[in-house]
Amino acid sequence: MYDKIVDILCSIKEDQPELRPLLSPATDLNNDIGLDSLQMIQFMLKVEDQLNVIIDYDQFDYEHLQSIDTFMTFLKSCQTQEQSLYEDVQK
């Protein structure tokens, strides 16, 4: 999961090729990477798509972006897309 998140960040910040070696699980997604609002939206959508999760924005908080590790912990609490689709069919 960490490698995919790093790949997503690097693809969004493609104008900063030096970014990858600077990233670590403790990297602050807000202050260290410098995503603008459009890039943040792209990041969240790519995370949902590539990691196959549905981010619960009712539960999501700014503090989940304090580090890549914190963000991964939050993502692990989110449903996978298959589960959600299956549950929708059951209702």
PDB file of N, CA and C in Angstrom:
ATOM      1  N   MET A   1       0.830  -1.190   0.000  1.00  0.00           N
ATOM      2  CA  MET A   1       0.000   0.000   0.000  1.00  0.00           C
ATOM      3  C   MET A   1       0.879   1.259   0.000  1.00  0.00           C
ATOM      4  N   TYR A   2       1.935   1.241   0.789  1.00  0.00           N
ATOM      5  CA  TYR A   2       2.834   2.402   0.857  1.00  0.00           C
ATOM      6  C   TYR A   2       3.404   2.740  -0.522  1.00  0.00           C
ATOM      7  N   ASP A   3       3.880   1.720  -1.233  1.00  0.00           N
ATOM      8  CA  ASP A   3       4.481   1.951  -2.552  1.00  0.00           C
ATOM      9  C   ASP A   3       3.470   2.546  -3.532  1.00  0.00           C
ATOM     10  N   LYS A   4       2.228   2.084  -3.479  1.00  0.00           N
ATOM     11  CA  LYS A   4       1.209   2.629  -4.377  1.00  0.00           C
ATOM     12  C   LYS A   4       0.923   4.088  -4.040  1.00  0.00           C
ATOM     13  N   ILE A   5       0.859   4.410  -2.767  1.00  0.00           N
ATOM     14  CA  ILE A   5       0.618   5.803  -2.367  1.00  0.00           C
ATOM     15  C   ILE A   5       1.768   6.688  -2.839  1.00  0.00           C
ATOM     16  N   VAL A   6       2.994   6.215  -2.689  1.00  0.00           N
ATOM     17  CA  VAL A   6       4.159   6.970  -3.172  1.00  0.00           C
ATOM     18  C   VAL A   6       4.079   7.143  -4.687  1.00  0.00           C
ATOM     19  N   ASP A   7       3.716   6.091  -5.405  1.00  0.00           N
ATOM     20  CA  ASP A   7       3.575   6.178  -6.860  1.00  0.00           C
ATOM     21  C   ASP A   7       2.526   7.217  -7.249  1.00  0.00           C
ATOM     22  N   ILE A   8       1.407   7.223  -6.538  1.00  0.00           N
ATOM     23  CA  ILE A   8       0.333   8.184  -6.823  1.00  0.00           C
ATOM     24  C   ILE A   8       0.825   9.605  -6.576  1.00  0.00           C
ATOM     25  N   LEU A   9       1.479   9.816  -5.440  1.00  0.00           N
ATOM     26  CA  LEU A   9       1.992  11.153  -5.127  1.00  0.00           C
ATOM     27  C   LEU A   9       2.986  11.626  -6.180  1.00  0.00           C
ATOM     28  N   CYS A  10       3.866  10.744  -6.601  1.00  0.00           N
ATOM     29  CA  CYS A  10       4.875  11.111  -7.598  1.00  0.00           C
ATOM     30  C   CYS A  10       4.242  11.395  -8.957  1.00  0.00           C
ATOM     31  N   SER A  11       3.178  10.681  -9.285  1.00  0.00           N
ATOM     32  CA  SER A  11       2.511  10.946 -10.567  1.00  0.00           C
ATOM     33  C   SER A  11       1.795  12.300 -10.539  1.00  0.00           C
ATOM     34  N   ILE A  12       1.259  12.662  -9.393  1.00  0.00           N
ATOM     35  CA  ILE A  12       0.578  13.952  -9.279  1.00  0.00           C
ATOM     36  C   ILE A  12       1.593  15.095  -9.255  1.00  0.00           C
ATOM     37  N   LYS A  13       2.715  14.865  -8.598  1.00  0.00           N
ATOM     38  CA  LYS A  13       3.760  15.899  -8.500  1.00  0.00           C
ATOM     39  C   LYS A  13       4.885  15.587  -9.487  1.00  0.00           C
ATOM     40  N   GLU A  14       4.517  15.261 -10.724  1.00  0.00           N
ATOM     41  CA  GLU A  14       5.497  14.856 -11.729  1.00  0.00           C
ATOM     42  C   GLU A  14       6.517  15.944 -12.035  1.00  0.00           C
ATOM     43  N   ASP A  15       6.196  17.186 -11.676  1.00  0.00           N
ATOM     44  CA  ASP A  15       7.139  18.281 -11.894  1.00  0.00           C
ATOM     45  C   ASP A  15       8.248  18.311 -10.837  1.00  0.00           C
ATOM     46  N   GLN A  16       8.182  17.377  -9.872  1.00  0.00           N
ATOM     47  CA  GLN A  16       9.186  17.296  -8.806  1.00  0.00           C
ATOM     48  C   GLN A  16       9.787  15.886  -8.770  1.00  0.00           C
ATOM     49  N   PRO A  17      10.669  15.559  -9.710  1.00  0.00           N
ATOM     50  CA  PRO A  17      11.236  14.204  -9.750  1.00  0.00           C
ATOM     51  C   PRO A  17      12.069  13.861  -8.512  1.00  0.00           C
ATOM     52  N   GLU A  18      12.490  14.873  -7.771  1.00  0.00           N
ATOM     53  CA  GLU A  18      13.282  14.632  -6.564  1.00  0.00           C
ATOM     54  C   GLU A  18      12.425  14.215  -5.375  1.00  0.00           C
ATOM     55  N   LEU A  19      11.116  14.170  -5.546  1.00  0.00           N
ATOM     56  CA  LEU A  19      10.205  13.894  -4.433  1.00  0.00           C
ATOM     57  C   LEU A  19      10.324  12.469  -3.895  1.00  0.00           C
ATOM     58  N   ARG A  20      10.386  11.463  -4.771  1.00  0.00           N
ATOM     59  CA  ARG A  20      10.348  10.061  -4.344  1.00  0.00           C
ATOM     60  C   ARG A  20      11.358   9.730  -3.237  1.00  0.00           C
ATOM     61  N   PRO A  21      12.645  10.079  -3.378  1.00  0.00           N
ATOM     62  CA  PRO A  21      13.587   9.709  -2.308  1.00  0.00           C
ATOM     63  C   PRO A  21      13.344  10.455  -0.995  1.00  0.00           C
ATOM     64  N   LEU A  22      12.580  11.529  -1.040  1.00  0.00           N
ATOM     65  CA  LEU A  22      12.312  12.298   0.171  1.00  0.00           C
ATOM     66  C   LEU A  22      11.127  11.748   0.965  1.00  0.00           C
ATOM     67  N   LEU A  23      10.342  10.881   0.349  1.00  0.00           N
ATOM     68  CA  LEU A  23       9.136  10.357   0.999  1.00  0.00           C
ATOM     69  C   LEU A  23       9.464   9.218   1.953  1.00  0.00           C
ATOM     70  N   SER A  24       8.723   9.189   3.053  1.00  0.00           N
ATOM     71  CA  SER A  24       8.843   8.116   4.041  1.00  0.00           C
ATOM     72  C   SER A  24       7.470   7.945   4.697  1.00  0.00           C
ATOM     73  N   PRO A  25       7.269   6.893   5.473  1.00  0.00           N
ATOM     74  CA  PRO A  25       5.972   6.736   6.152  1.00  0.00           C
ATOM     75  C   PRO A  25       5.627   7.924   7.057  1.00  0.00           C
ATOM     76  N   ALA A  26       6.620   8.686   7.500  1.00  0.00           N
ATOM     77  CA  ALA A  26       6.367   9.826   8.379  1.00  0.00           C
ATOM     78  C   ALA A  26       6.129  11.132   7.621  1.00  0.00           C
ATOM     79  N   THR A  27       6.211  11.111   6.296  1.00  0.00           N
ATOM     80  CA  THR A  27       6.027  12.329   5.503  1.00  0.00           C
ATOM     81  C   THR A  27       4.627  12.891   5.697  1.00  0.00           C
ATOM     82  N   ASP A  28       4.554  14.178   6.018  1.00  0.00           N
ATOM     83  CA  ASP A  28       3.288  14.887   6.207  1.00  0.00           C
ATOM     84  C   ASP A  28       2.694  15.189   4.832  1.00  0.00           C
ATOM     85  N   LEU A  29       1.510  14.655   4.573  1.00  0.00           N
ATOM     86  CA  LEU A  29       0.884  14.832   3.259  1.00  0.00           C
ATOM     87  C   LEU A  29       0.477  16.283   3.007  1.00  0.00           C
ATOM     88  N   ASN A  30       0.234  17.039   4.053  1.00  0.00           N
ATOM     89  CA  ASN A  30      -0.145  18.439   3.879  1.00  0.00           C
ATOM     90  C   ASN A  30       1.061  19.356   3.746  1.00  0.00           C
ATOM     91  N   ASN A  31       1.945  19.283   4.694  1.00  0.00           N
ATOM     92  CA  ASN A  31       3.018  20.272   4.781  1.00  0.00           C
ATOM     93  C   ASN A  31       4.283  19.902   4.017  1.00  0.00           C
ATOM     94  N   ASP A  32       4.602  18.626   3.913  1.00  0.00           N
ATOM     95  CA  ASP A  32       5.856  18.225   3.265  1.00  0.00           C
ATOM     96  C   ASP A  32       5.735  18.098   1.748  1.00  0.00           C
ATOM     97  N   ILE A  33       4.571  17.719   1.268  1.00  0.00           N
ATOM     98  CA  ILE A  33       4.413  17.458  -0.162  1.00  0.00           C
ATOM     99  C   ILE A  33       3.882  18.676  -0.904  1.00  0.00           C
ATOM    100  N   GLY A  34       3.027  19.441  -0.270  1.00  0.00           N
ATOM    101  CA  GLY A  34       2.530  20.667  -0.878  1.00  0.00           C
ATOM    102  C   GLY A  34       1.523  20.456  -1.986  1.00  0.00           C
ATOM    103  N   LEU A  35       0.546  19.590  -1.756  1.00  0.00           N
ATOM    104  CA  LEU A  35      -0.519  19.396  -2.740  1.00  0.00           C
ATOM    105  C   LEU A  35      -1.483  20.580  -2.676  1.00  0.00           C
ATOM    106  N   ASP A  36      -1.790  21.158  -3.836  1.00  0.00           N
ATOM    107  CA  ASP A  36      -2.824  22.192  -3.838  1.00  0.00           C
ATOM    108  C   ASP A  36      -4.183  21.491  -3.805  1.00  0.00           C
ATOM    109  N   SER A  37      -5.266  22.246  -3.774  1.00  0.00           N
ATOM    110  CA  SER A  37      -6.588  21.627  -3.602  1.00  0.00           C
ATOM    111  C   SER A  37      -6.949  20.694  -4.757  1.00  0.00           C
ATOM    112  N   LEU A  38      -6.628  21.062  -5.987  1.00  0.00           N
ATOM    113  CA  LEU A  38      -6.911  20.191  -7.128  1.00  0.00           C
ATOM    114  C   LEU A  38      -6.077  18.910  -7.061  1.00  0.00           C
ATOM    115  N   GLN A  39      -4.811  19.045  -6.691  1.00  0.00           N
ATOM    116  CA  GLN A  39      -3.950  17.871  -6.566  1.00  0.00           C
ATOM    117  C   GLN A  39      -4.434  16.950  -5.445  1.00  0.00           C
ATOM    118  N   MET A  40      -4.963  17.531  -4.375  1.00  0.00           N
ATOM    119  CA  MET A  40      -5.477  16.721  -3.267  1.00  0.00           C
ATOM    120  C   MET A  40      -6.684  15.904  -3.733  1.00  0.00           C
ATOM    121  N   ILE A  41      -7.547  16.527  -4.517  1.00  0.00           N
ATOM    122  CA  ILE A  41      -8.704  15.804  -5.054  1.00  0.00           C
ATOM    123  C   ILE A  41      -8.235  14.677  -5.978  1.00  0.00           C
ATOM    124  N   GLN A  42      -7.276  14.981  -6.844  1.00  0.00           N
ATOM    125  CA  GLN A  42      -6.721  13.950  -7.731  1.00  0.00           C
ATOM    126  C   GLN A  42      -6.123  12.809  -6.917  1.00  0.00           C
ATOM    127  N   PHE A  43      -5.406  13.161  -5.861  1.00  0.00           N
ATOM    128  CA  PHE A  43      -4.782  12.159  -4.998  1.00  0.00           C
ATOM    129  C   PHE A  43      -5.838  11.232  -4.394  1.00  0.00           C
ATOM    130  N   MET A  44      -6.882  11.817  -3.825  1.00  0.00           N
ATOM    131  CA  MET A  44      -7.913  11.013  -3.168  1.00  0.00           C
ATOM    132  C   MET A  44      -8.625  10.109  -4.184  1.00  0.00           C
ATOM    133  N   LEU A  45      -8.931  10.639  -5.369  1.00  0.00           N
ATOM    134  CA  LEU A  45      -9.603   9.835  -6.388  1.00  0.00           C
ATOM    135  C   LEU A  45      -8.716   8.702  -6.885  1.00  0.00           C
ATOM    136  N   LYS A  46      -7.435   8.978  -7.069  1.00  0.00           N
ATOM    137  CA  LYS A  46      -6.512   7.927  -7.514  1.00  0.00           C
ATOM    138  C   LYS A  46      -6.321   6.872  -6.432  1.00  0.00           C
ATOM    139  N   VAL A  47      -6.280   7.292  -5.183  1.00  0.00           N
ATOM    140  CA  VAL A  47      -6.159   6.330  -4.082  1.00  0.00           C
ATOM    141  C   VAL A  47      -7.366   5.406  -4.089  1.00  0.00           C
ATOM    142  N   GLU A  48      -8.557   5.976  -4.207  1.00  0.00           N
ATOM    143  CA  GLU A  48      -9.762   5.139  -4.242  1.00  0.00           C
ATOM    144  C   GLU A  48      -9.714   4.158  -5.408  1.00  0.00           C
ATOM    145  N   ASP A  49      -9.313   4.646  -6.566  1.00  0.00           N
ATOM    146  CA  ASP A  49      -9.290   3.815  -7.763  1.00  0.00           C
ATOM    147  C   ASP A  49      -8.203   2.741  -7.702  1.00  0.00           C
ATOM    148  N   GLN A  50      -6.988   3.137  -7.403  1.00  0.00           N
ATOM    149  CA  GLN A  50      -5.854   2.210  -7.472  1.00  0.00           C
ATOM    150  C   GLN A  50      -5.760   1.278  -6.269  1.00  0.00           C
ATOM    151  N   LEU A  51      -6.249   1.717  -5.115  1.00  0.00           N
ATOM    152  CA  LEU A  51      -6.212   0.850  -3.934  1.00  0.00           C
ATOM    153  C   LEU A  51      -7.551   0.157  -3.703  1.00  0.00           C
ATOM    154  N   ASN A  52      -8.501   0.459  -4.586  1.00  0.00           N
ATOM    155  CA  ASN A  52      -9.790  -0.212  -4.563  1.00  0.00           C
ATOM    156  C   ASN A  52     -10.511  -0.066  -3.224  1.00  0.00           C
ATOM    157  N   VAL A  53     -10.534   1.163  -2.717  1.00  0.00           N
ATOM    158  CA  VAL A  53     -11.246   1.456  -1.474  1.00  0.00           C
ATOM    159  C   VAL A  53     -12.240   2.593  -1.722  1.00  0.00           C
ATOM    160  N   ILE A  54     -13.184   2.700  -0.815  1.00  0.00           N
ATOM    161  CA  ILE A  54     -14.111   3.821  -0.827  1.00  0.00           C
ATOM    162  C   ILE A  54     -13.829   4.629   0.432  1.00  0.00           C
ATOM    163  N   ILE A  55     -13.354   5.845   0.239  1.00  0.00           N
ATOM    164  CA  ILE A  55     -13.035   6.698   1.377  1.00  0.00           C
ATOM    165  C   ILE A  55     -14.329   7.244   1.955  1.00  0.00           C
ATOM    166  N   ASP A  56     -14.503   7.055   3.240  1.00  0.00           N
ATOM    167  CA  ASP A  56     -15.683   7.566   3.942  1.00  0.00           C
ATOM    168  C   ASP A  56     -15.384   9.006   4.351  1.00  0.00           C
ATOM    169  N   TYR A  57     -15.870   9.939   3.558  1.00  0.00           N
ATOM    170  CA  TYR A  57     -15.555  11.345   3.807  1.00  0.00           C
ATOM    171  C   TYR A  57     -16.258  11.896   5.042  1.00  0.00           C
ATOM    172  N   ASP A  58     -17.262  11.180   5.556  1.00  0.00           N
ATOM    173  CA  ASP A  58     -17.878  11.577   6.820  1.00  0.00           C
ATOM    174  C   ASP A  58     -16.926  11.300   7.981  1.00  0.00           C
ATOM    175  N   GLN A  59     -16.089  10.279   7.830  1.00  0.00           N
ATOM    176  CA  GLN A  59     -15.127   9.914   8.866  1.00  0.00           C
ATOM    177  C   GLN A  59     -13.754  10.544   8.642  1.00  0.00           C
ATOM    178  N   PHE A  60     -13.513  10.964   7.408  1.00  0.00           N
ATOM    179  CA  PHE A  60     -12.200  11.512   7.044  1.00  0.00           C
ATOM    180  C   PHE A  60     -11.979  12.861   7.718  1.00  0.00           C
ATOM    181  N   ASP A  61     -10.762  13.061   8.196  1.00  0.00           N
ATOM    182  CA  ASP A  61     -10.410  14.307   8.872  1.00  0.00           C
ATOM    183  C   ASP A  61      -9.016  14.742   8.444  1.00  0.00           C
ATOM    184  N   TYR A  62      -8.758  16.010   8.575  1.00  0.00           N
ATOM    185  CA  TYR A  62      -7.468  16.606   8.240  1.00  0.00           C
ATOM    186  C   TYR A  62      -6.314  15.869   8.930  1.00  0.00           C
ATOM    187  N   GLU A  63      -6.558  15.371  10.139  1.00  0.00           N
ATOM    188  CA  GLU A  63      -5.502  14.683  10.897  1.00  0.00           C
ATOM    189  C   GLU A  63      -5.052  13.384  10.225  1.00  0.00           C
ATOM    190  N   HIS A  64      -5.875  12.817   9.353  1.00  0.00           N
ATOM    191  CA  HIS A  64      -5.488  11.595   8.650  1.00  0.00           C
ATOM    192  C   HIS A  64      -4.389  11.847   7.624  1.00  0.00           C
ATOM    193  N   LEU A  65      -4.083  13.108   7.367  1.00  0.00           N
ATOM    194  CA  LEU A  65      -3.044  13.465   6.405  1.00  0.00           C
ATOM    195  C   LEU A  65      -1.739  13.862   7.095  1.00  0.00           C
ATOM    196  N   GLN A  66      -1.642  13.640   8.398  1.00  0.00           N
ATOM    197  CA  GLN A  66      -0.443  14.027   9.147  1.00  0.00           C
ATOM    198  C   GLN A  66       0.787  13.255   8.703  1.00  0.00           C
ATOM    199  N   SER A  67       0.570  12.055   8.189  1.00  0.00           N
ATOM    200  CA  SER A  67       1.683  11.265   7.655  1.00  0.00           C
ATOM    201  C   SER A  67       1.114  10.226   6.698  1.00  0.00           C
ATOM    202  N   ILE A  68       1.972   9.701   5.867  1.00  0.00           N
ATOM    203  CA  ILE A  68       1.541   8.630   4.963  1.00  0.00           C
ATOM    204  C   ILE A  68       1.080   7.430   5.792  1.00  0.00           C
ATOM    205  N   ASP A  69       1.780   7.154   6.875  1.00  0.00           N
ATOM    206  CA  ASP A  69       1.426   6.033   7.746  1.00  0.00           C
ATOM    207  C   ASP A  69       0.029   6.224   8.355  1.00  0.00           C
ATOM    208  N   THR A  70      -0.265   7.430   8.835  1.00  0.00           N
ATOM    209  CA  THR A  70      -1.583   7.730   9.402  1.00  0.00           C
ATOM    210  C   THR A  70      -2.669   7.574   8.345  1.00  0.00           C
ATOM    211  N   PHE A  71      -2.375   8.027   7.127  1.00  0.00           N
ATOM    212  CA  PHE A  71      -3.324   7.911   6.029  1.00  0.00           C
ATOM    213  C   PHE A  71      -3.576   6.436   5.690  1.00  0.00           C
ATOM    214  N   MET A  72      -2.534   5.620   5.698  1.00  0.00           N
ATOM    215  CA  MET A  72      -2.700   4.189   5.422  1.00  0.00           C
ATOM    216  C   MET A  72      -3.557   3.529   6.508  1.00  0.00           C
ATOM    217  N   THR A  73      -3.364   3.916   7.743  1.00  0.00           N
ATOM    218  CA  THR A  73      -4.174   3.369   8.833  1.00  0.00           C
ATOM    219  C   THR A  73      -5.643   3.714   8.614  1.00  0.00           C
ATOM    220  N   PHE A  74      -5.912   4.962   8.212  1.00  0.00           N
ATOM    221  CA  PHE A  74      -7.286   5.365   7.910  1.00  0.00           C
ATOM    222  C   PHE A  74      -7.848   4.536   6.752  1.00  0.00           C
ATOM    223  N   LEU A  75      -7.064   4.366   5.692  1.00  0.00           N
ATOM    224  CA  LEU A  75      -7.531   3.613   4.520  1.00  0.00           C
ATOM    225  C   LEU A  75      -7.888   2.178   4.872  1.00  0.00           C
ATOM    226  N   LYS A  76      -7.149   1.588   5.796  1.00  0.00           N
ATOM    227  CA  LYS A  76      -7.423   0.207   6.197  1.00  0.00           C
ATOM    228  C   LYS A  76      -8.784   0.087   6.879  1.00  0.00           C
ATOM    229  N   SER A  77      -9.296   1.196   7.413  1.00  0.00           N
ATOM    230  CA  SER A  77     -10.612   1.175   8.053  1.00  0.00           C
ATOM    231  C   SER A  77     -11.741   1.390   7.049  1.00  0.00           C
ATOM    232  N   CYS A  78     -11.404   1.734   5.813  1.00  0.00           N
ATOM    233  CA  CYS A  78     -12.401   1.968   4.769  1.00  0.00           C
ATOM    234  C   CYS A  78     -12.794   0.659   4.105  1.00  0.00           C
ATOM    235  N   GLN A  79     -13.988   0.648   3.528  1.00  0.00           N
ATOM    236  CA  GLN A  79     -14.462  -0.540   2.827  1.00  0.00           C
ATOM    237  C   GLN A  79     -13.785  -0.666   1.471  1.00  0.00           C
ATOM    238  N   THR A  80     -13.639  -1.898   1.045  1.00  0.00           N
ATOM    239  CA  THR A  80     -13.181  -2.102  -0.323  1.00  0.00           C
ATOM    240  C   THR A  80     -14.368  -1.890  -1.250  1.00  0.00           C
ATOM    241  N   GLN A  81     -14.093  -1.599  -2.489  1.00  0.00           N
ATOM    242  CA  GLN A  81     -15.167  -1.339  -3.445  1.00  0.00           C
ATOM    243  C   GLN A  81     -16.020  -2.576  -3.680  1.00  0.00           C
ATOM    244  N   GLU A  82     -15.426  -3.768  -3.690  1.00  0.00           N
ATOM    245  CA  GLU A  82     -16.202  -4.982  -3.919  1.00  0.00           C
ATOM    246  C   GLU A  82     -17.216  -5.193  -2.798  1.00  0.00           C
ATOM    247  N   GLN A  83     -16.790  -4.991  -1.565  1.00  0.00           N
ATOM    248  CA  GLN A  83     -17.701  -5.165  -0.440  1.00  0.00           C
ATOM    249  C   GLN A  83     -18.876  -4.216  -0.571  1.00  0.00           C
ATOM    250  N   SER A  84     -18.599  -2.978  -0.876  1.00  0.00           N
ATOM    251  CA  SER A  84     -19.644  -1.986  -0.977  1.00  0.00           C
ATOM    252  C   SER A  84     -20.630  -2.338  -2.087  1.00  0.00           C
ATOM    253  N   LEU A  85     -20.114  -2.722  -3.236  1.00  0.00           N
ATOM    254  CA  LEU A  85     -20.992  -3.077  -4.350  1.00  0.00           C
ATOM    255  C   LEU A  85     -21.856  -4.280  -3.999  1.00  0.00           C
ATOM    256  N   TYR A  86     -21.268  -5.244  -3.353  1.00  0.00           N
ATOM    257  CA  TYR A  86     -22.001  -6.428  -2.961  1.00  0.00           C
ATOM    258  C   TYR A  86     -23.109  -6.077  -1.962  1.00  0.00           C
ATOM    259  N   GLU A  87     -22.785  -5.230  -0.986  1.00  0.00           N
ATOM    260  CA  GLU A  87     -23.768  -4.826   0.001  1.00  0.00           C
ATOM    261  C   GLU A  87     -24.907  -4.043  -0.649  1.00  0.00           C
ATOM    262  N   ASP A  88     -24.602  -3.213  -1.667  1.00  0.00           N
ATOM    263  CA  ASP A  88     -25.630  -2.467  -2.369  1.00  0.00           C
ATOM    264  C   ASP A  88     -26.613  -3.407  -3.048  1.00  0.00           C
ATOM    265  N   VAL A  89     -26.114  -4.495  -3.606  1.00  0.00           N
ATOM    266  CA  VAL A  89     -26.964  -5.466  -4.283  1.00  0.00           C
ATOM    267  C   VAL A  89     -27.879  -6.165  -3.268  1.00  0.00           C
ATOM    268  N   GLN A  90     -27.362  -6.390  -2.073  1.00  0.00           N
ATOM    269  CA  GLN A  90     -28.109  -7.082  -1.040  1.00  0.00           C
ATOM    270  C   GLN A  90     -29.255  -6.249  -0.465  1.00  0.00           C
ATOM    271  N   LYS A  91     -29.159  -4.939  -0.587  1.00  0.00           N
ATOM    272  CA  LYS A  91     -30.184  -4.060   0.045  1.00  0.00           C
ATOM    273  C   LYS A  91     -31.446  -3.986  -0.741  1.00  0.00           C
TER     274      LYS A  91
END
